């Protein structure tokens, strides 16, 4: 197919783009005869959602008049359109008189709005399809740039689709009521269990669409903690987990997981200094780890687009994802060349990660470094302002956990466990506070303190 064939084909298809003339008429008629539904309709329906140009002009005029507190009926609307030179453009006053004569039932207005939105979104899909075709002919633009732009458009389109399908308040309240009733019969966490009782009690688990930050100074145990959580999720819930490791290889991650599950130190595992009992543990654990739905991506040059593509790939194969983990934030790179400094880059990244969490309705846990400022204080317990190159971390995150370990806490019991304070510094929908955990450095194993 050459370009001229493509253009002629586009013209013929545009003549029969999806639309619903009757639904558009009924909506406009409802607005002219029932003024109290104008504001609600304006929140659900854009001007572009109307296919016919005269309907767009009528709807735009009604919205404008309502916003500016003009009285609205067929006479005032005719006068407004005539004053602004639009009356003939919409087909004359007869079009408006015909609209008000229909007297529609407004109880079904939402259904008509959904119909019009459905046709609008279908037209949007067709438009994106032609943009894909036309972009394929443009060889002067890098392919990666074309794909990134198209992906952004598809995400915007998906958000519009979700908005058009949003539930009414009564539907949401009914859903909440059913959820409360179910939990009263069989109590359960609102989110995914971390494997730590005290933490789950305070947070109600890692909840869908949440961006969760776990931050600490280097070598304090951030990666060990998240691997304990990952191991518990895949072992107990059997939900797939996607782990992006920008610092360690897949082999290093698996060694750590093997150490956690067998309680054998990494040093002994890597050196091969193993006894008979150790081999029994390893033989029991390896077949289990081989079957768990854990997907590790150790691409060190990771972008938001890479993460989105990987998520889609896993969801296509598994149909579900329980948790996404990124280790760690400061190693991520932005593909946006317009970003001027590192703070802006981190702000862009955290915002994009929060959007991903909402887009796929999956909790995303991101590890982050703390700045050196904490080392210069008498009380070295970290606070939110210690988040390194924080950008918009504090604003975008739903839950922020800060790790603290004091040297005075070392070897607090006979098992030489270290006491770790997990400080809940921010929780959008819950309390802040401190959770105490035991950390066995040799086997990188975390446990509840009590």
PDB file of N, CA, C and O in Angstrom, residues 25-99:
ATOM      1  N   UNK A  25     -28.238  13.271  20.707  1.00  0.00           N
ATOM      2  CA  UNK A  25     -29.443  14.105  20.747  1.00  0.00           C
ATOM      3  C   UNK A  25     -30.127  14.043  22.109  1.00  0.00           C
ATOM      4  O   UNK A  25     -30.523  15.069  22.677  1.00  0.00           O
ATOM      5  N   UNK A  26     -30.276  12.844  22.644  1.00  0.00           N
ATOM      6  CA  UNK A  26     -30.974  12.669  23.917  1.00  0.00           C
ATOM      7  C   UNK A  26     -30.217  13.357  25.056  1.00  0.00           C
ATOM      8  O   UNK A  26     -30.828  13.951  25.948  1.00  0.00           O
ATOM      9  N   UNK A  27     -28.880  13.290  25.036  1.00  0.00           N
ATOM     10  CA  UNK A  27     -28.096  13.966  26.072  1.00  0.00           C
ATOM     11  C   UNK A  27     -28.327  15.469  26.017  1.00  0.00           C
ATOM     12  O   UNK A  27     -28.592  16.117  27.048  1.00  0.00           O
ATOM     13  N   UNK A  28     -28.248  16.051  24.824  1.00  0.00           N
ATOM     14  CA  UNK A  28     -28.461  17.495  24.686  1.00  0.00           C
ATOM     15  C   UNK A  28     -29.872  17.884  25.088  1.00  0.00           C
ATOM     16  O   UNK A  28     -30.091  18.917  25.745  1.00  0.00           O
ATOM     17  N   UNK A  29     -30.840  17.064  24.704  1.00  0.00           N
ATOM     18  CA  UNK A  29     -32.234  17.322  25.082  1.00  0.00           C
ATOM     19  C   UNK A  29     -32.402  17.286  26.599  1.00  0.00           C
ATOM     20  O   UNK A  29     -33.099  18.118  27.183  1.00  0.00           O
ATOM     21  N   UNK A  30     -31.722  16.343  27.256  1.00  0.00           N
ATOM     22  CA  UNK A  30     -31.784  16.229  28.716  1.00  0.00           C
ATOM     23  C   UNK A  30     -31.215  17.469  29.394  1.00  0.00           C
ATOM     24  O   UNK A  30     -31.749  17.949  30.396  1.00  0.00           O
ATOM     25  N   UNK A  31     -30.129  17.995  28.845  1.00  0.00           N
ATOM     26  CA  UNK A  31     -29.495  19.182  29.441  1.00  0.00           C
ATOM     27  C   UNK A  31     -30.373  20.421  29.296  1.00  0.00           C
ATOM     28  O   UNK A  31     -30.383  21.285  30.179  1.00  0.00           O
ATOM     29  N   UNK A  32     -31.103  20.492  28.191  1.00  0.00           N
ATOM     30  CA  UNK A  32     -31.957  21.664  27.958  1.00  0.00           C
ATOM     31  C   UNK A  32     -33.250  21.625  28.759  1.00  0.00           C
ATOM     32  O   UNK A  32     -33.896  22.657  28.959  1.00  0.00           O
ATOM     33  N   UNK A  33     -33.632  20.446  29.201  1.00  0.00           N
ATOM     34  CA  UNK A  33     -34.900  20.319  29.935  1.00  0.00           C
ATOM     35  C   UNK A  33     -34.711  19.970  31.416  1.00  0.00           C
ATOM     36  O   UNK A  33     -35.673  20.011  32.178  1.00  0.00           O
ATOM     37  N   UNK A  34     -33.498  19.624  31.796  1.00  0.00           N
ATOM     38  CA  UNK A  34     -33.200  19.280  33.197  1.00  0.00           C
ATOM     39  C   UNK A  34     -31.845  19.892  33.578  1.00  0.00           C
ATOM     40  O   UNK A  34     -30.801  19.250  33.473  1.00  0.00           O
ATOM     41  N   UNK A  35     -31.880  21.152  34.014  1.00  0.00           N
ATOM     42  CA  UNK A  35     -30.645  21.909  34.202  1.00  0.00           C
ATOM     43  C   UNK A  35     -29.757  21.355  35.323  1.00  0.00           C
ATOM     44  O   UNK A  35     -28.558  21.582  35.337  1.00  0.00           O
ATOM     45  N   UNK A  36     -30.360  20.621  36.280  1.00  0.00           N
ATOM     46  CA  UNK A  36     -29.585  20.140  37.421  1.00  0.00           C
ATOM     47  C   UNK A  36     -28.608  19.025  37.059  1.00  0.00           C
ATOM     48  O   UNK A  36     -27.767  18.633  37.875  1.00  0.00           O
ATOM     49  N   UNK A  37     -28.693  18.482  35.832  1.00  0.00           N
ATOM     50  CA  UNK A  37     -27.766  17.410  35.440  1.00  0.00           C
ATOM     51  C   UNK A  37     -26.604  17.925  34.591  1.00  0.00           C
ATOM     52  O   UNK A  37     -25.739  17.143  34.186  1.00  0.00           O
ATOM     53  N   UNK A  38     -26.567  19.234  34.349  1.00  0.00           N
ATOM     54  CA  UNK A  38     -25.530  19.785  33.461  1.00  0.00           C
ATOM     55  C   UNK A  38     -24.137  19.597  34.054  1.00  0.00           C
ATOM     56  O   UNK A  38     -23.219  19.125  33.379  1.00  0.00           O
ATOM     57  N   UNK A  39     -23.966  19.954  35.322  1.00  0.00           N
ATOM     58  CA  UNK A  39     -22.634  19.891  35.932  1.00  0.00           C
ATOM     59  C   UNK A  39     -22.119  18.461  36.003  1.00  0.00           C
ATOM     60  O   UNK A  39     -20.942  18.190  35.717  1.00  0.00           O
ATOM     61  N   UNK A  40     -22.985  17.530  36.380  1.00  0.00           N
ATOM     62  CA  UNK A  40     -22.577  16.128  36.470  1.00  0.00           C
ATOM     63  C   UNK A  40     -22.184  15.596  35.093  1.00  0.00           C
ATOM     64  O   UNK A  40     -21.209  14.848  34.949  1.00  0.00           O
ATOM     65  N   UNK A  41     -22.947  15.983  34.068  1.00  0.00           N
ATOM     66  CA  UNK A  41     -22.646  15.540  32.706  1.00  0.00           C
ATOM     67  C   UNK A  41     -21.317  16.101  32.229  1.00  0.00           C
ATOM     68  O   UNK A  41     -20.517  15.412  31.584  1.00  0.00           O
ATOM     69  N   UNK A  42     -21.043  17.369  32.573  1.00  0.00           N
ATOM     70  CA  UNK A  42     -19.792  18.014  32.164  1.00  0.00           C
ATOM     71  C   UNK A  42     -18.580  17.293  32.732  1.00  0.00           C
ATOM     72  O   UNK A  42     -17.505  17.280  32.107  1.00  0.00           O
ATOM     73  N   UNK A  43     -18.727  16.682  33.911  1.00  0.00           N
ATOM     74  CA  UNK A  43     -17.620  15.943  34.527  1.00  0.00           C
ATOM     75  C   UNK A  43     -17.378  14.592  33.866  1.00  0.00           C
ATOM     76  O   UNK A  43     -16.315  13.996  34.038  1.00  0.00           O
ATOM     77  N   UNK A  44     -18.367  14.095  33.127  1.00  0.00           N
ATOM     78  CA  UNK A  44     -18.271  12.765  32.537  1.00  0.00           C
ATOM     79  C   UNK A  44     -18.051  12.776  31.027  1.00  0.00           C
ATOM     80  O   UNK A  44     -17.612  11.772  30.457  1.00  0.00           O
ATOM     81  N   UNK A  45     -18.331  13.904  30.395  1.00  0.00           N
ATOM     82  CA  UNK A  45     -18.366  13.939  28.939  1.00  0.00           C
ATOM     83  C   UNK A  45     -17.651  15.186  28.421  1.00  0.00           C
ATOM     84  O   UNK A  45     -17.984  16.303  28.805  1.00  0.00           O
ATOM     85  N   UNK A  46     -16.660  14.987  27.575  1.00  0.00           N
ATOM     86  CA  UNK A  46     -15.952  16.127  26.972  1.00  0.00           C
ATOM     87  C   UNK A  46     -16.651  16.561  25.699  1.00  0.00           C
ATOM     88  O   UNK A  46     -17.461  15.817  25.124  1.00  0.00           O
ATOM     89  N   UNK A  47     -16.342  17.759  25.236  1.00  0.00           N
ATOM     90  CA  UNK A  47     -16.929  18.265  23.996  1.00  0.00           C
ATOM     91  C   UNK A  47     -16.548  17.362  22.820  1.00  0.00           C
ATOM     92  O   UNK A  47     -17.358  17.070  21.946  1.00  0.00           O
ATOM     93  N   UNK A  48     -15.287  16.905  22.810  1.00  0.00           N
ATOM     94  CA  UNK A  48     -14.802  16.063  21.710  1.00  0.00           C
ATOM     95  C   UNK A  48     -15.497  14.713  21.638  1.00  0.00           C
ATOM     96  O   UNK A  48     -15.409  14.025  20.616  1.00  0.00           O
ATOM     97  N   UNK A  49     -16.164  14.309  22.723  1.00  0.00           N
ATOM     98  CA  UNK A  49     -16.850  13.019  22.719  1.00  0.00           C
ATOM     99  C   UNK A  49     -18.028  13.015  21.737  1.00  0.00           C
ATOM    100  O   UNK A  49     -18.426  11.960  21.238  1.00  0.00           O
ATOM    101  N   UNK A  50     -18.577  14.208  21.455  1.00  0.00           N
ATOM    102  CA  UNK A  50     -19.650  14.309  20.458  1.00  0.00           C
ATOM    103  C   UNK A  50     -19.029  14.218  19.060  1.00  0.00           C
ATOM    104  O   UNK A  50     -18.044  14.885  18.761  1.00  0.00           O
ATOM    105  N   UNK A  51     -19.641  13.415  18.224  1.00  0.00           N
ATOM    106  CA  UNK A  51     -19.106  13.203  16.872  1.00  0.00           C
ATOM    107  C   UNK A  51     -19.540  14.299  15.912  1.00  0.00           C
ATOM    108  O   UNK A  51     -18.758  14.775  15.106  1.00  0.00           O
ATOM    109  N   UNK A  52     -20.779  14.728  16.012  1.00  0.00           N
ATOM    110  CA  UNK A  52     -21.342  15.707  15.079  1.00  0.00           C
ATOM    111  C   UNK A  52     -21.003  17.125  15.530  1.00  0.00           C
ATOM    112  O   UNK A  52     -21.187  17.484  16.690  1.00  0.00           O
ATOM    113  N   UNK A  53     -20.495  17.925  14.577  1.00  0.00           N
ATOM    114  CA  UNK A  53     -19.970  19.253  14.912  1.00  0.00           C
ATOM    115  C   UNK A  53     -21.039  20.168  15.503  1.00  0.00           C
ATOM    116  O   UNK A  53     -20.757  20.951  16.412  1.00  0.00           O
ATOM    117  N   UNK A  54     -22.281  20.101  14.997  1.00  0.00           N
ATOM    118  CA  UNK A  54     -23.320  20.965  15.565  1.00  0.00           C
ATOM    119  C   UNK A  54     -23.639  20.570  17.001  1.00  0.00           C
ATOM    120  O   UNK A  54     -23.907  21.427  17.862  1.00  0.00           O
ATOM    121  N   UNK A  55     -23.563  19.282  17.310  1.00  0.00           N
ATOM    122  CA  UNK A  55     -23.772  18.833  18.687  1.00  0.00           C
ATOM    123  C   UNK A  55     -22.645  19.329  19.593  1.00  0.00           C
ATOM    124  O   UNK A  55     -22.879  19.702  20.747  1.00  0.00           O
ATOM    125  N   UNK A  56     -21.418  19.351  19.063  1.00  0.00           N
ATOM    126  CA  UNK A  56     -20.294  19.878  19.835  1.00  0.00           C
ATOM    127  C   UNK A  56     -20.520  21.344  20.192  1.00  0.00           C
ATOM    128  O   UNK A  56     -20.292  21.759  21.339  1.00  0.00           O
ATOM    129  N   UNK A  57     -20.951  22.136  19.218  1.00  0.00           N
ATOM    130  CA  UNK A  57     -21.177  23.569  19.452  1.00  0.00           C
ATOM    131  C   UNK A  57     -22.295  23.802  20.462  1.00  0.00           C
ATOM    132  O   UNK A  57     -22.195  24.676  21.329  1.00  0.00           O
ATOM    133  N   UNK A  58     -23.367  23.024  20.356  1.00  0.00           N
ATOM    134  CA  UNK A  58     -24.491  23.170  21.296  1.00  0.00           C
ATOM    135  C   UNK A  58     -24.035  22.814  22.715  1.00  0.00           C
ATOM    136  O   UNK A  58     -24.307  23.542  23.677  1.00  0.00           O
ATOM    137  N   UNK A  59     -23.324  21.703  22.837  1.00  0.00           N
ATOM    138  CA  UNK A  59     -22.846  21.253  24.151  1.00  0.00           C
ATOM    139  C   UNK A  59     -21.856  22.255  24.741  1.00  0.00           C
ATOM    140  O   UNK A  59     -21.922  22.597  25.939  1.00  0.00           O
ATOM    141  N   UNK A  60     -20.942  22.753  23.914  1.00  0.00           N
ATOM    142  CA  UNK A  60     -19.960  23.739  24.381  1.00  0.00           C
ATOM    143  C   UNK A  60     -20.665  24.998  24.884  1.00  0.00           C
ATOM    144  O   UNK A  60     -20.292  25.564  25.932  1.00  0.00           O
ATOM    145  N   UNK A  61     -21.685  25.434  24.187  1.00  0.00           N
ATOM    146  CA  UNK A  61     -22.434  26.633  24.590  1.00  0.00           C
ATOM    147  C   UNK A  61     -23.168  26.410  25.912  1.00  0.00           C
ATOM    148  O   UNK A  61     -23.173  27.284  26.793  1.00  0.00           O
ATOM    149  N   UNK A  62     -23.790  25.234  26.082  1.00  0.00           N
ATOM    150  CA  UNK A  62     -24.514  24.924  27.326  1.00  0.00           C
ATOM    151  C   UNK A  62     -23.550  24.917  28.512  1.00  0.00           C
ATOM    152  O   UNK A  62     -23.835  25.482  29.570  1.00  0.00           O
ATOM    153  N   UNK A  63     -22.382  24.295  28.334  1.00  0.00           N
ATOM    154  CA  UNK A  63     -21.386  24.221  29.407  1.00  0.00           C
ATOM    155  C   UNK A  63     -20.902  25.616  29.770  1.00  0.00           C
ATOM    156  O   UNK A  63     -20.763  25.969  30.957  1.00  0.00           O
ATOM    157  N   UNK A  64     -20.635  26.447  28.757  1.00  0.00           N
ATOM    158  CA  UNK A  64     -20.161  27.814  28.996  1.00  0.00           C
ATOM    159  C   UNK A  64     -21.214  28.629  29.740  1.00  0.00           C
ATOM    160  O   UNK A  64     -20.897  29.341  30.700  1.00  0.00           O
ATOM    161  N   UNK A  65     -22.459  28.552  29.301  1.00  0.00           N
ATOM    162  CA  UNK A  65     -23.529  29.323  29.931  1.00  0.00           C
ATOM    163  C   UNK A  65     -23.737  28.887  31.378  1.00  0.00           C
ATOM    164  O   UNK A  65     -23.935  29.713  32.269  1.00  0.00           O
ATOM    165  N   UNK A  66     -23.670  27.584  31.617  1.00  0.00           N
ATOM    166  CA  UNK A  66     -23.844  27.078  32.983  1.00  0.00           C
ATOM    167  C   UNK A  66     -22.699  27.541  33.895  1.00  0.00           C
ATOM    168  O   UNK A  66     -22.917  27.925  35.045  1.00  0.00           O
ATOM    169  N   UNK A  67     -21.487  27.529  33.357  1.00  0.00           N
ATOM    170  CA  UNK A  67     -20.314  27.931  34.138  1.00  0.00           C
ATOM    171  C   UNK A  67     -20.379  29.393  34.521  1.00  0.00           C
ATOM    172  O   UNK A  67     -19.885  29.809  35.579  1.00  0.00           O
ATOM    173  N   UNK A  68     -20.973  30.204  33.655  1.00  0.00           N
ATOM    174  CA  UNK A  68     -21.057  31.649  33.900  1.00  0.00           C
ATOM    175  C   UNK A  68     -22.418  32.075  34.452  1.00  0.00           C
ATOM    176  O   UNK A  68     -22.755  33.263  34.427  1.00  0.00           O
ATOM    177  N   UNK A  69     -23.173  31.074  34.948  1.00  0.00           N
ATOM    178  CA  UNK A  69     -24.451  31.335  35.624  1.00  0.00           C
ATOM    179  C   UNK A  69     -25.479  32.046  34.743  1.00  0.00           C
ATOM    180  O   UNK A  69     -26.286  32.846  35.238  1.00  0.00           O
ATOM    181  N   UNK A  70     -25.451  31.759  33.432  1.00  0.00           N
ATOM    182  CA  UNK A  70     -26.489  32.280  32.542  1.00  0.00           C
ATOM    183  C   UNK A  70     -27.731  31.401  32.661  1.00  0.00           C
ATOM    184  O   UNK A  70     -27.617  30.174  32.804  1.00  0.00           O
ATOM    185  N   UNK A  71     -28.927  31.987  32.605  1.00  0.00           N
ATOM    186  CA  UNK A  71     -30.139  31.156  32.560  1.00  0.00           C
ATOM    187  C   UNK A  71     -30.152  30.367  31.254  1.00  0.00           C
ATOM    188  O   UNK A  71     -29.796  30.886  30.193  1.00  0.00           O
ATOM    189  N   UNK A  72     -30.560  29.080  31.368  1.00  0.00           N
ATOM    190  CA  UNK A  72     -30.492  28.217  30.182  1.00  0.00           C
ATOM    191  C   UNK A  72     -31.874  27.661  29.849  1.00  0.00           C
ATOM    192  O   UNK A  72     -32.498  26.961  30.643  1.00  0.00           O
ATOM    193  N   UNK A  73     -32.361  28.031  28.668  1.00  0.00           N
ATOM    194  CA  UNK A  73     -33.508  27.367  28.049  1.00  0.00           C
ATOM    195  C   UNK A  73     -33.336  27.525  26.546  1.00  0.00           C
ATOM    196  O   UNK A  73     -32.342  28.081  26.081  1.00  0.00           O
ATOM    197  N   UNK A  74     -34.289  27.068  25.764  1.00  0.00           N
ATOM    198  CA  UNK A  74     -34.115  27.076  24.321  1.00  0.00           C
ATOM    199  C   UNK A  74     -34.001  28.501  23.782  1.00  0.00           C
ATOM    200  O   UNK A  74     -33.240  28.775  22.852  1.00  0.00           O
ATOM    201  N   UNK A  75     -34.726  29.463  24.406  1.00  0.00           N
ATOM    202  CA  UNK A  75     -34.684  30.853  23.930  1.00  0.00           C
ATOM    203  C   UNK A  75     -33.334  31.493  24.214  1.00  0.00           C
ATOM    204  O   UNK A  75     -32.729  32.115  23.332  1.00  0.00           O
ATOM    205  N   UNK A  76     -32.839  31.346  25.476  1.00  0.00           N
ATOM    206  CA  UNK A  76     -31.552  31.960  25.829  1.00  0.00           C
ATOM    207  C   UNK A  76     -30.403  31.306  25.059  1.00  0.00           C
ATOM    208  O   UNK A  76     -29.424  31.968  24.713  1.00  0.00           O
ATOM    209  N   UNK A  77     -30.532  30.024  24.794  1.00  0.00           N
ATOM    210  CA  UNK A  77     -29.482  29.333  24.041  1.00  0.00           C
ATOM    211  C   UNK A  77     -29.459  29.808  22.595  1.00  0.00           C
ATOM    212  O   UNK A  77     -28.382  30.041  22.023  1.00  0.00           O
ATOM    213  N   UNK A  78     -30.644  29.963  21.991  1.00  0.00           N
ATOM    214  CA  UNK A  78     -30.713  30.484  20.616  1.00  0.00           C
ATOM    215  C   UNK A  78     -30.089  31.870  20.558  1.00  0.00           C
ATOM    216  O   UNK A  78     -29.307  32.182  19.657  1.00  0.00           O
ATOM    217  N   UNK A  79     -30.417  32.708  21.546  1.00  0.00           N
ATOM    218  CA  UNK A  79     -29.890  34.077  21.587  1.00  0.00           C
ATOM    219  C   UNK A  79     -28.364  34.066  21.731  1.00  0.00           C
ATOM    220  O   UNK A  79     -27.650  34.818  21.058  1.00  0.00           O
ATOM    221  N   UNK A  80     -27.846  33.187  22.605  1.00  0.00           N
ATOM    222  CA  UNK A  80     -26.396  33.098  22.816  1.00  0.00           C
ATOM    223  C   UNK A  80     -25.678  32.668  21.535  1.00  0.00           C
ATOM    224  O   UNK A  80     -24.664  33.257  21.151  1.00  0.00           O
ATOM    225  N   UNK A  81     -26.208  31.654  20.873  1.00  0.00           N
ATOM    226  CA  UNK A  81     -25.586  31.151  19.645  1.00  0.00           C
ATOM    227  C   UNK A  81     -25.652  32.190  18.528  1.00  0.00           C
ATOM    228  O   UNK A  81     -24.692  32.355  17.764  1.00  0.00           O
ATOM    229  N   UNK A  82     -26.780  32.899  18.449  1.00  0.00           N
ATOM    230  CA  UNK A  82     -26.941  33.916  17.411  1.00  0.00           C
ATOM    231  C   UNK A  82     -25.977  35.080  17.644  1.00  0.00           C
ATOM    232  O   UNK A  82     -25.341  35.569  16.710  1.00  0.00           O
ATOM    233  N   UNK A  83     -25.844  35.494  18.907  1.00  0.00           N
ATOM    234  CA  UNK A  83     -24.947  36.603  19.255  1.00  0.00           C
ATOM    235  C   UNK A  83     -23.501  36.275  18.900  1.00  0.00           C
ATOM    236  O   UNK A  83     -22.734  37.148  18.497  1.00  0.00           O
ATOM    237  N   UNK A  84     -23.152  34.997  19.046  1.00  0.00           N
ATOM    238  CA  UNK A  84     -21.771  34.576  18.782  1.00  0.00           C
ATOM    239  C   UNK A  84     -21.569  34.010  17.381  1.00  0.00           C
ATOM    240  O   UNK A  84     -20.528  33.398  17.103  1.00  0.00           O
ATOM    241  N   UNK A  85     -22.552  34.226  16.508  1.00  0.00           N
ATOM    242  CA  UNK A  85     -22.421  33.819  15.113  1.00  0.00           C
ATOM    243  C   UNK A  85     -22.393  32.323  14.900  1.00  0.00           C
ATOM    244  O   UNK A  85     -21.779  31.835  13.937  1.00  0.00           O
ATOM    245  N   UNK A  86     -23.066  31.556  15.797  1.00  0.00           N
ATOM    246  CA  UNK A  86     -23.002  30.095  15.721  1.00  0.00           C
ATOM    247  C   UNK A  86     -24.338  29.446  15.383  1.00  0.00           C
ATOM    248  O   UNK A  86     -24.391  28.233  15.173  1.00  0.00           O
ATOM    249  N   UNK A  87     -25.406  30.241  15.342  1.00  0.00           N
ATOM    250  CA  UNK A  87     -26.734  29.649  15.167  1.00  0.00           C
ATOM    251  C   UNK A  87     -26.861  28.919  13.829  1.00  0.00           C
ATOM    252  O   UNK A  87     -27.360  27.783  13.783  1.00  0.00           O
ATOM    253  N   UNK A  88     -26.428  29.555  12.762  1.00  0.00           N
ATOM    254  CA  UNK A  88     -26.503  28.900  11.444  1.00  0.00           C
ATOM    255  C   UNK A  88     -25.563  27.700  11.362  1.00  0.00           C
ATOM    256  O   UNK A  88     -25.840  26.715  10.692  1.00  0.00           O
ATOM    257  N   UNK A  89     -24.449  27.786  12.117  1.00  0.00           N
ATOM    258  CA  UNK A  89     -23.459  26.703  12.107  1.00  0.00           C
ATOM    259  C   UNK A  89     -24.021  25.413  12.681  1.00  0.00           C
ATOM    260  O   UNK A  89     -23.653  24.318  12.258  1.00  0.00           O
ATOM    261  N   UNK A  90     -24.971  25.535  13.632  1.00  0.00           N
ATOM    262  CA  UNK A  90     -25.529  24.331  14.250  1.00  0.00           C
ATOM    263  C   UNK A  90     -26.784  23.842  13.513  1.00  0.00           C
ATOM    264  O   UNK A  90     -27.373  22.835  13.885  1.00  0.00           O
ATOM    265  N   UNK A  91     -27.194  24.587  12.466  1.00  0.00           N
ATOM    266  CA  UNK A  91     -28.348  24.152  11.673  1.00  0.00           C
ATOM    267  C   UNK A  91     -29.604  24.968  11.914  1.00  0.00           C
ATOM    268  O   UNK A  91     -30.691  24.576  11.462  1.00  0.00           O
ATOM    269  N   UNK A  92     -29.483  26.078  12.636  1.00  0.00           N
ATOM    270  CA  UNK A  92     -30.620  26.956  12.862  1.00  0.00           C
ATOM    271  C   UNK A  92     -31.397  26.615  14.126  1.00  0.00           C
ATOM    272  O   UNK A  92     -31.156  25.599  14.785  1.00  0.00           O
ATOM    273  N   UNK A  93     -32.352  27.482  14.458  1.00  0.00           N
ATOM    274  CA  UNK A  93     -33.127  27.329  15.701  1.00  0.00           C
ATOM    275  C   UNK A  93     -33.997  26.082  15.694  1.00  0.00           C
ATOM    276  O   UNK A  93     -34.330  25.543  16.755  1.00  0.00           O
ATOM    277  N   UNK A  94     -34.361  25.579  14.510  1.00  0.00           N
ATOM    278  CA  UNK A  94     -35.211  24.387  14.427  1.00  0.00           C
ATOM    279  C   UNK A  94     -34.549  23.181  15.090  1.00  0.00           C
ATOM    280  O   UNK A  94     -35.232  22.339  15.694  1.00  0.00           O
ATOM    281  N   UNK A  95     -33.221  23.073  15.000  1.00  0.00           N
ATOM    282  CA  UNK A  95     -32.495  21.959  15.612  1.00  0.00           C
ATOM    283  C   UNK A  95     -32.712  21.949  17.119  1.00  0.00           C
ATOM    284  O   UNK A  95     -32.957  20.906  17.740  1.00  0.00           O
ATOM    285  N   UNK A  96     -32.683  23.152  17.734  1.00  0.00           N
ATOM    286  CA  UNK A  96     -32.865  23.254  19.183  1.00  0.00           C
ATOM    287  C   UNK A  96     -34.311  22.999  19.586  1.00  0.00           C
ATOM    288  O   UNK A  96     -34.575  22.356  20.614  1.00  0.00           O
ATOM    289  N   UNK A  97     -35.233  23.487  18.789  1.00  0.00           N
ATOM    290  CA  UNK A  97     -36.658  23.258  19.081  1.00  0.00           C
ATOM    291  C   UNK A  97     -36.969  21.762  19.013  1.00  0.00           C
ATOM    292  O   UNK A  97     -37.707  21.228  19.857  1.00  0.00           O
ATOM    293  N   UNK A  98     -36.398  21.089  18.032  1.00  0.00           N
ATOM    294  CA  UNK A  98     -36.602  19.640  17.921  1.00  0.00           C
ATOM    295  C   UNK A  98     -36.022  18.905  19.125  1.00  0.00           C
ATOM    296  O   UNK A  98     -36.576  17.893  19.590  1.00  0.00           O
ATOM    297  N   UNK A  99     -34.900  19.401  19.650  1.00  0.00           N
ATOM    298  CA  UNK A  99     -34.266  18.754  20.808  1.00  0.00           C
ATOM    299  C   UNK A  99     -35.167  18.816  22.038  1.00  0.00           C
ATOM    300  O   UNK A  99     -35.378  17.810  22.722  1.00  0.00           O
TER     301      UNK A  99
END
